[in-house]
XYZ file of C-alpha atoms in Angstrom:
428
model
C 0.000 0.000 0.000
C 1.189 3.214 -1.022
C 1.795 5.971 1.535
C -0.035 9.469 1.511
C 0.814 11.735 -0.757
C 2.975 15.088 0.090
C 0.750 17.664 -1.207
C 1.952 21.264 -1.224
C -0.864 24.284 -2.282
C 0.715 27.626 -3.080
C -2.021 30.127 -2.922
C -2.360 33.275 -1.577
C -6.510 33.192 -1.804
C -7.508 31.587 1.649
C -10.534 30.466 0.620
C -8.978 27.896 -2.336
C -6.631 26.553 0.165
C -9.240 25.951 2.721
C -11.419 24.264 -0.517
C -8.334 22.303 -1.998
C -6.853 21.620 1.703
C -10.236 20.123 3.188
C -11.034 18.189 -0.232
C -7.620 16.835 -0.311
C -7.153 15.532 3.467
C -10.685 13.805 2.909
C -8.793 11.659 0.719
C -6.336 11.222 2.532
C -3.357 13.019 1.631
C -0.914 15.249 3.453
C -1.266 18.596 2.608
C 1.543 21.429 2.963
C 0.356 25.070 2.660
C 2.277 28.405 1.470
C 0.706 31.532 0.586
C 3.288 33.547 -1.448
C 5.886 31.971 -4.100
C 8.629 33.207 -2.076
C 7.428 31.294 0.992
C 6.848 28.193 -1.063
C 10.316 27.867 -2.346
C 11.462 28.339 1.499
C 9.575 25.285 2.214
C 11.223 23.149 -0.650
C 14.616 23.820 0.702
C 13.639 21.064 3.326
C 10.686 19.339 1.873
C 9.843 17.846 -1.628
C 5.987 17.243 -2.036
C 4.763 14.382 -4.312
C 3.206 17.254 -6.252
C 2.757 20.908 -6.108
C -0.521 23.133 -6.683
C 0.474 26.626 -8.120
C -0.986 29.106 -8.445
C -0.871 31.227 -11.063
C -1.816 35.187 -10.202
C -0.028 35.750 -7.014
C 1.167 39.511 -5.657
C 5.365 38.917 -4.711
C 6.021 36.499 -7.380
C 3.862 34.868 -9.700
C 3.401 31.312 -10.583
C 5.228 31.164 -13.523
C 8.349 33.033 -12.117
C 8.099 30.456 -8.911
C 8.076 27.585 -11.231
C 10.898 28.723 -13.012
C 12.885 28.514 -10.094
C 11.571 25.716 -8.980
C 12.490 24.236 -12.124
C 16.088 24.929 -12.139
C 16.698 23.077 -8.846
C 17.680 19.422 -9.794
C 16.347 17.818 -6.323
C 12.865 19.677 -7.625
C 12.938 20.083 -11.347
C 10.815 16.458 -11.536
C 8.157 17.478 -9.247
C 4.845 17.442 -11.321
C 3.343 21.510 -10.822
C -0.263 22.102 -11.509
C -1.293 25.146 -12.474
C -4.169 26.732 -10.819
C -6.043 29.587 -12.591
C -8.921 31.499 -13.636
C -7.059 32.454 -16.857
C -8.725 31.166 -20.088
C -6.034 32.229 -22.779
C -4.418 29.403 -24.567
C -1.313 31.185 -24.520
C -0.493 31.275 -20.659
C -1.498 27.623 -20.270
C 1.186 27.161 -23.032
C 3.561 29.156 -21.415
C 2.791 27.372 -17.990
C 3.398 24.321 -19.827
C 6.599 25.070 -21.636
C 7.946 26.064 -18.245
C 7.639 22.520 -17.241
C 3.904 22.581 -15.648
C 2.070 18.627 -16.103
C -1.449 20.095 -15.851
C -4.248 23.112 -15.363
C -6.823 23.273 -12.553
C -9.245 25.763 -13.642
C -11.375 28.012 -11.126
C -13.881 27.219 -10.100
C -12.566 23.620 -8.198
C -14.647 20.729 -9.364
C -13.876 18.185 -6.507
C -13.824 15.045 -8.400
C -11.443 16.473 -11.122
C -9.163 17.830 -8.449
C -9.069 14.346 -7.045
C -9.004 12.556 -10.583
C -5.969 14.500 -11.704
C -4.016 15.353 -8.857
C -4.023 11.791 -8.545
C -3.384 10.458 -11.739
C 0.295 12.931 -11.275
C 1.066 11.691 -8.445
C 0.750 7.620 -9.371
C 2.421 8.764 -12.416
C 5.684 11.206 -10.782
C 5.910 7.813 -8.032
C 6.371 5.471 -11.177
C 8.968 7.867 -12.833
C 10.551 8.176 -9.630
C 10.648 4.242 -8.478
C 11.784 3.380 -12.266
C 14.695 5.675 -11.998
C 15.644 4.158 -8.637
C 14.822 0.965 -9.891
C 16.915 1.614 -13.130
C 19.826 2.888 -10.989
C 20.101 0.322 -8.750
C 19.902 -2.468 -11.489
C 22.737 -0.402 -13.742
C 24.767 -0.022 -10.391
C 24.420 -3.645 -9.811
C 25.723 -4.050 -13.602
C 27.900 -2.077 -13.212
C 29.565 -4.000 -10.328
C 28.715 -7.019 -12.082
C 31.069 -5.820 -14.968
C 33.824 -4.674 -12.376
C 33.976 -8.005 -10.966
C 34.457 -9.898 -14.417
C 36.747 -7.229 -15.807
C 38.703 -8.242 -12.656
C 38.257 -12.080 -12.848
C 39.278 -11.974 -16.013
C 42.517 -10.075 -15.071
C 43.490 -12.341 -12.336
C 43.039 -15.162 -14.494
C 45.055 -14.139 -17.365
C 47.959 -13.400 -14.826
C 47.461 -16.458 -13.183
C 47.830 -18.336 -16.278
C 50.767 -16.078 -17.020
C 52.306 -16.263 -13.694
C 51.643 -20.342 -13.694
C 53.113 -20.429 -17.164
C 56.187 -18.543 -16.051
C 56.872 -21.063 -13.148
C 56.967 -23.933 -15.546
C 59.679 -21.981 -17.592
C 61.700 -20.816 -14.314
C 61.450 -24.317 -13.393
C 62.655 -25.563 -16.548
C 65.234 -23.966 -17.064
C 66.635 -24.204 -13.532
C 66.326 -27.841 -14.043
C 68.439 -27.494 -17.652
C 70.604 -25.081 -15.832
C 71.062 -27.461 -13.176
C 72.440 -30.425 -15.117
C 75.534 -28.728 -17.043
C 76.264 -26.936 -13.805
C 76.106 -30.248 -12.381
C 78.827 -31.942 -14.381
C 80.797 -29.338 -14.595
C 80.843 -28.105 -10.530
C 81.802 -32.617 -10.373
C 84.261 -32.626 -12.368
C 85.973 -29.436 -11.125
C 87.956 -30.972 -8.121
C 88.778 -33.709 -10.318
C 90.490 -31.048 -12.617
C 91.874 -29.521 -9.908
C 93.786 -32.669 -8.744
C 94.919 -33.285 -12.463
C 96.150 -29.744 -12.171
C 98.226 -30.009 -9.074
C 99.448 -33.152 -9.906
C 100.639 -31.789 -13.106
C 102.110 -29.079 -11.940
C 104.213 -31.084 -8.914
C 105.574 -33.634 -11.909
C 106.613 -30.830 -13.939
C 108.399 -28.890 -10.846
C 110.088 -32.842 -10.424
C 111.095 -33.147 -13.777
C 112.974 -29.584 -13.562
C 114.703 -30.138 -10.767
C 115.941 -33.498 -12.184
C 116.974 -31.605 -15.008
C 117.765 -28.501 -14.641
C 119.109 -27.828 -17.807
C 116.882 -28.844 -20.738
C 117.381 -29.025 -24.463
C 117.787 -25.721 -25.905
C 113.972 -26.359 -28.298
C 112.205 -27.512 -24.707
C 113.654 -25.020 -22.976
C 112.216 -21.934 -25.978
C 108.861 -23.604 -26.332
C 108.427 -23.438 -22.500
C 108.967 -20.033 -22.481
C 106.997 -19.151 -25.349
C 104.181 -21.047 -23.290
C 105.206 -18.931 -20.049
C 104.817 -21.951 -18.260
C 105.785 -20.823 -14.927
C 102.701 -18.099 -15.070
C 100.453 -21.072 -15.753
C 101.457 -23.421 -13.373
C 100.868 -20.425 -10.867
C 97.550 -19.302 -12.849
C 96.045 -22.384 -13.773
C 94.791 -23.152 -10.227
C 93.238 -19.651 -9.603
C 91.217 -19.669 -13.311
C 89.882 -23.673 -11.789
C 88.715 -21.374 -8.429
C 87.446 -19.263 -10.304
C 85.238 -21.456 -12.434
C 84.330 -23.510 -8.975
C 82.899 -20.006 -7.693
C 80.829 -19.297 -10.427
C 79.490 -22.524 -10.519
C 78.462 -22.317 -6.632
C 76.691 -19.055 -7.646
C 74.653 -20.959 -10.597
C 73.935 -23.439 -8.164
C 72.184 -20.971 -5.500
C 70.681 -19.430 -8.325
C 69.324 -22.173 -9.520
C 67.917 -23.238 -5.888
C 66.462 -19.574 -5.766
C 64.918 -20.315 -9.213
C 63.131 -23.717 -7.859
C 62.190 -21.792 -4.935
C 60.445 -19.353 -5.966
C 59.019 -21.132 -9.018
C 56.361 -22.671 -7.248
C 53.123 -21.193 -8.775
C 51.369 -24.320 -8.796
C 51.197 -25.746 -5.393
C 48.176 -27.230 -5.470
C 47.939 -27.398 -1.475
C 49.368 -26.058 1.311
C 52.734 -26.941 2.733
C 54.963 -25.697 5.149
C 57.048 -23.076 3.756
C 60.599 -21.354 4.978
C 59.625 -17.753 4.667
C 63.142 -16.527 4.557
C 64.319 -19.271 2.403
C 61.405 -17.103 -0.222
C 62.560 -13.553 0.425
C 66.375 -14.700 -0.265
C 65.363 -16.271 -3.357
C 63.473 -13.401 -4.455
C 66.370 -11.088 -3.643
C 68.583 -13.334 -5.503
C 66.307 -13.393 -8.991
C 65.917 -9.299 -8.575
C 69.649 -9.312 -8.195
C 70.505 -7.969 -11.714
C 68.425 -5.081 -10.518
C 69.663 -4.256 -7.080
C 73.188 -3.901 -8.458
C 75.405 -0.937 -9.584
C 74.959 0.459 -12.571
C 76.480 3.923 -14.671
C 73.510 6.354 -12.960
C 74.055 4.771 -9.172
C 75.836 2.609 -6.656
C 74.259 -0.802 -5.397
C 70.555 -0.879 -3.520
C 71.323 -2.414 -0.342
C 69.269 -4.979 1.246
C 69.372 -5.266 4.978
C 67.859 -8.396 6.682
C 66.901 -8.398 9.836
C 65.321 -11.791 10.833
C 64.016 -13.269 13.835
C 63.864 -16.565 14.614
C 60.032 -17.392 13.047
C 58.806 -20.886 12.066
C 57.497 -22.475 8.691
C 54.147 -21.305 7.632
C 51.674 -23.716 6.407
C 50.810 -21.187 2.681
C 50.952 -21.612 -0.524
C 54.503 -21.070 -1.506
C 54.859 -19.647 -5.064
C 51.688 -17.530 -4.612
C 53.720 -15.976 -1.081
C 56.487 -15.496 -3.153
C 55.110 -13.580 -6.010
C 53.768 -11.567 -3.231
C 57.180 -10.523 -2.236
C 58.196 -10.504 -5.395
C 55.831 -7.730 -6.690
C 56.373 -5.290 -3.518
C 60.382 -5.777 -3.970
C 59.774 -4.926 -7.253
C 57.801 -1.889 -6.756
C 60.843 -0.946 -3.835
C 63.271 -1.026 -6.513
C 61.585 1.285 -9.411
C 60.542 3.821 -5.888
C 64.235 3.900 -4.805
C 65.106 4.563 -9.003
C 61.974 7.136 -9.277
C 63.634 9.214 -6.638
C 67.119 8.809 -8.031
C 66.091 10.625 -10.989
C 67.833 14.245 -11.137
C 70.707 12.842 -8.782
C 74.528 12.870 -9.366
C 76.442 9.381 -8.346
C 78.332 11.207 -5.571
C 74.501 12.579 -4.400
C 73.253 8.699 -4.229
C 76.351 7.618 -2.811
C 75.937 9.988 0.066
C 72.455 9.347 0.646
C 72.044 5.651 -0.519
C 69.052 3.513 -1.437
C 68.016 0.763 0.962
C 65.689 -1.713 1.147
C 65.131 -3.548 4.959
C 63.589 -6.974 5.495
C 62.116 -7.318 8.943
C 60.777 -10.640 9.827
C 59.319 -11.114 13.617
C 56.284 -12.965 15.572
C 53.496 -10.769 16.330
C 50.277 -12.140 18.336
C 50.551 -15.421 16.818
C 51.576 -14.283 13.289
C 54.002 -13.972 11.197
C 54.854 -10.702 10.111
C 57.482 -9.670 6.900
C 58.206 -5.745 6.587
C 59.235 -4.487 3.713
C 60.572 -1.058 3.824
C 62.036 1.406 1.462
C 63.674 5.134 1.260
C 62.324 5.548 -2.116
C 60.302 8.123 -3.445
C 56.791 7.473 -1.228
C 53.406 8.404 -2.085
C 51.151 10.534 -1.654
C 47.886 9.370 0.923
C 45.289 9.481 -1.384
C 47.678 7.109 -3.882
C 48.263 5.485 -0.814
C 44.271 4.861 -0.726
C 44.280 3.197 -3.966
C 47.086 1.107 -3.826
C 45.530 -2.418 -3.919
C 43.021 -1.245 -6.454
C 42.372 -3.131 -9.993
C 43.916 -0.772 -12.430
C 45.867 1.535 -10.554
C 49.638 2.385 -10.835
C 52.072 4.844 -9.973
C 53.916 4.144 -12.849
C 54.003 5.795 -16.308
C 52.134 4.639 -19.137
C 53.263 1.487 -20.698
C 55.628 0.854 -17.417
C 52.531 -0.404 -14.920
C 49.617 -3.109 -15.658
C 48.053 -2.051 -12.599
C 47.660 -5.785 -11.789
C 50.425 -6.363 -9.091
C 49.662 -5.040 -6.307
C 45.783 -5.693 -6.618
C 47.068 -9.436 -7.581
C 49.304 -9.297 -3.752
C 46.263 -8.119 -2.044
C 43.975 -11.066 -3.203
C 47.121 -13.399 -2.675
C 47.221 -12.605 1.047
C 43.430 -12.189 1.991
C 41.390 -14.670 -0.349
C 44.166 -17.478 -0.678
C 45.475 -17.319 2.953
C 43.390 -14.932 5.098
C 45.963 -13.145 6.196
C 46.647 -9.357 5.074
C 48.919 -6.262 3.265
C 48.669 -3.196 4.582
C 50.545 0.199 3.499
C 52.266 2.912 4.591
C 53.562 5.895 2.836
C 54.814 9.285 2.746
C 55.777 11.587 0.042
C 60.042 11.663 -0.550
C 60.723 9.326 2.497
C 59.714 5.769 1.283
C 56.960 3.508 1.698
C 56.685 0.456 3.691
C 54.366 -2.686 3.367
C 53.528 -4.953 6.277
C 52.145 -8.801 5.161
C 50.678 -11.156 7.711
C 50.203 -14.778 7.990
C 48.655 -16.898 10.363
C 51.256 -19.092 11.823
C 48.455 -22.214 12.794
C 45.712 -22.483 9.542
C-alpha cells in the first residue's frame, strides 16, 4: 500500500486553500500550505511534495516566475506543478506548460477532477521516480557485475601467465642445473689433475735442470711458470661461479612454485632470499648509481603452512615496486649525491600475536595518501604509461586475503619511502 501523498498548495486566496486543503485531506493526503511563491520555495529547501498546486496570479512572485525557479533546482525540477487559474487564454497555459507545468486546474474547483488529476500525477511522478531508482540500482548492480568480471578476467590471465612462467623458471633451472652439475663434479677432479701436473713438472725440472735448448724456448713461449701459478686460480674461479649458478638455480626452484596445489609448510626466509637473488641484476650498480642495499633483519620465526609460489610472487611484486621507488627518486641525482644518501631496502621478519609478520621497507620516493588509498586497487599504478599493468599489487592483495586470510597493509609518505607490512597466520 502506497503511503499518503505530500501535497503542497501555493495560494495566496484563503478560501482555495481551505477548498483544496479540506477536499484533499478527505482523501487522505498530506497537505503542505504556502501563501506567497517566495514562501513556497522556502519550504522546498527542506521538503519535496509528491506534487505541487500553483498558483498562477499571485502579488510577490507569480506562478510562472516560482516555477521557473523551482524548475532549475535538480532535487525539484521532476516534481509534477499544476497550475491553478482562472485564466482562459491558450497562450499562458502554453507558457505554464513550456515552463515545465504537467497540468491546469481551472477556477472554479470541481472536486472530483481535483481528485481525478491530482491523482493520476502523483501515481504517475511515483512510477517515474521508483523506475529511476529501480533503473539505478539495477545499472549499479551491472555495473559492479562488470567490475567483478573485468577483474576475474585479469586475475586469471595473470594467473595463467604467472603459472606459465613457473613452468619456464622451473625448466630452465632444471636445464641449468644439469651442465652446472657436471661441470661443478668434475671441477675438483680437474683440480687434482692440475696439481698433480704441476708437482711432476716442478720434479722433472729439478731433475733436469738444464733442458734441451727447443724444450727449454717452447716453455717459455708457453710462459709456463705463469700457468702453473695461474692455472689453479682460473679452476677457483670457475668452482665459484658454478656455486653461484647453483644458488641461483635453488632460488629459481624456490620461488618457481606457482602451482602448489595445497598447502605446505614453507621457509619464509628461504622465499625472500630467493626473491632477492632473482631481482639481483636489478639491485646492483649500474652507470647512474651505486648498489641498492638490502638489509635483513630476521628473527627466529617458524614455517608457515601457505601456498609457496603464490607468497612469493607476493614478495616478489612489492620488492619490485621498492626497486623502481628507490630509481623514481634517483632521478635528477649525481652518483656522488646517491652515494651519500644511498638507497636501501630492509627486510624485517618477527612474531606478532601469533603471526608472522614480513616488513618491507624502502627510502624511495613514497606516495602521496590518497595514492596510498588506492594502492591495492584493480587498475591503478604509480607508474608511467606502458611501465605499470596495474595488476600487481591488486594481484598481492587477493594473494594474502582470499588465498590465505591473512593481510597487506601500506604505509607511505611523500620523498621518504613507503613500507608494506604482510601477515600470515602461523596455525591455519
Amino acid at each position: 500500500m502506497n503511503p499518503p501523498a505530500q501535497i503542497l498548495i501555493v495560494d495566496d486566496n484563503s478560501a482555495n486553500l481551505k477548498l483544496l486543503s479540506d477536499s484533499l485531506k478527505a482523501a487522505g493526503h498530506k497537505v503542505l500550505i504556502a501563501r506567497s511563491g517566495t514562501r513556497a520555495l522556502q519550504t522546498l529547501e527542506t521538503i519535496q511534495p509528491d506534487i505541487i498546486l500553483l498558483d498562477v496570479m499571485m502579488p510577490d512572485l507569480n506562478g510562472f516566475e516560482t516555477c521557473r525557479k523551482i524548475k532549475v533546482q535538480e532535487q525539484l525540477r521532476d516534481i509534477p506543478i499544476v497550475f491553478m487559474t482562472a485564466l482562459t487564454e491558450t497562450e499562458k497555459k502554453i507558457e505554464g506548460l513550456q515552463l515545465g507545468a504537467v497540468d491546469y486546474l481551472t477556477k472554479p474547483f470541481w472536486h472530483e477532477e481535483v481528485l481525478v488529476r491530482v491523482n493520476n500525477h502523483i501515481q504517475l511522478y511515483r512510477l517515474k521516480r521508483d523506475l529511476a531508482q529501480q533503473v539505478s540500482e539495477r545499472t549499479a548492480e551491472l555495473e559492479q557485475t562488470l567490475q567483478h568480471l573485468q577483474q576475474t578476467q585479469a586475475q586469471l590471465i595473470y594467473r595463467e601467465k604467472m603459472s606459465t612462467l613457473g613452468e619456464m623458471v622451473a625448466g630452465v633451472a632444471h636445464e641449468i642445473n644439469n651442465p652446472v652439475g657436471f661441470i661443478s663434479g668434475n671441477l675438483p677432479i680437474a683440480q687434482e689433475h692440475v696439481v698433480a701436473f704441476c708437482q711432476a713438472l716442478q720434479r722433472y725440472q729439478d731433475q733436469f735442470p738444464v733442458l734441451p735448448e727447443t724444450m727449454q724456448t717452447a716453455l717459455e713461449e708457453l710462459e709456463i711458470d705463469y700457468v702453473a701459478e695461474d692455472l689453479p686460480q682460473i679452476l677457483a674461479s670457475i668452482q665459484t661461479g658454478c656455486d653461484r649458478l647453483k644458488q641461483l638455480v635453488l632460488s629459481l626452484r624456490t620461488f618457481a612454485r606457482f602451482d602448489d596445489a595445497e598447502t605446505q609448510a614453507t621457509d619464509i626466509h628461504a622465499g625472500l632470499d630467493a626473491t632477492i637473488t632473482i631481482l639481483g641484476h636489478r639491485l646492483k650498480a649500474n652507470k647512474t648509481r651505486p648498489e641498492i642495499q638490502v638489509i635483513r633483519h630476521y628473527d627466529p620465526i617458524p614455517e608457515v603452512v601457505c601456498y609457496g609460489g603464490p607468497l612469493n610472487q607476493v614478495f616478489m611484486n612489492v620488492l619490485a615496486n621498492a626497486i623502481d621507488a628507490c630509481d623514481e627518486k634517483n632521478q635528477g641525482k649525481t652518483y656522488a649525491e646517491i652515494e651519500a644518501q644511498p638507497n636501501v631496502i630492509t627486510l624485517q621478519t618477527s612474531v606478532v600475536d601469533e603471526q608472522v609478520q614480513i616488513q618491507i621497507q624502502d627510502n624511495g620516493c613514497g606516495m602521496l595518501p590518497e595514492r596510498v588509498e588506492q594502492i591495492f586497487e584493480q587498475g591503478f599504478t604509480t607508474k608511467d604509461v606502458d611501465k605499470g599493468t596495474g595488476l600487481g599489487m591488486a594481484i598481492a592483495h587477493q594473494i594474502m586475503t582470499e588465498k590465505h586470510s591473512g593481510s597487506i597493509t601500506c604505509t607511505s609518505k611523500r620523498g621518504q619511502g613507503t613500507t608494506f607490512t604482510i601477515t600470515l597466520a602461523i596455525f591455519t
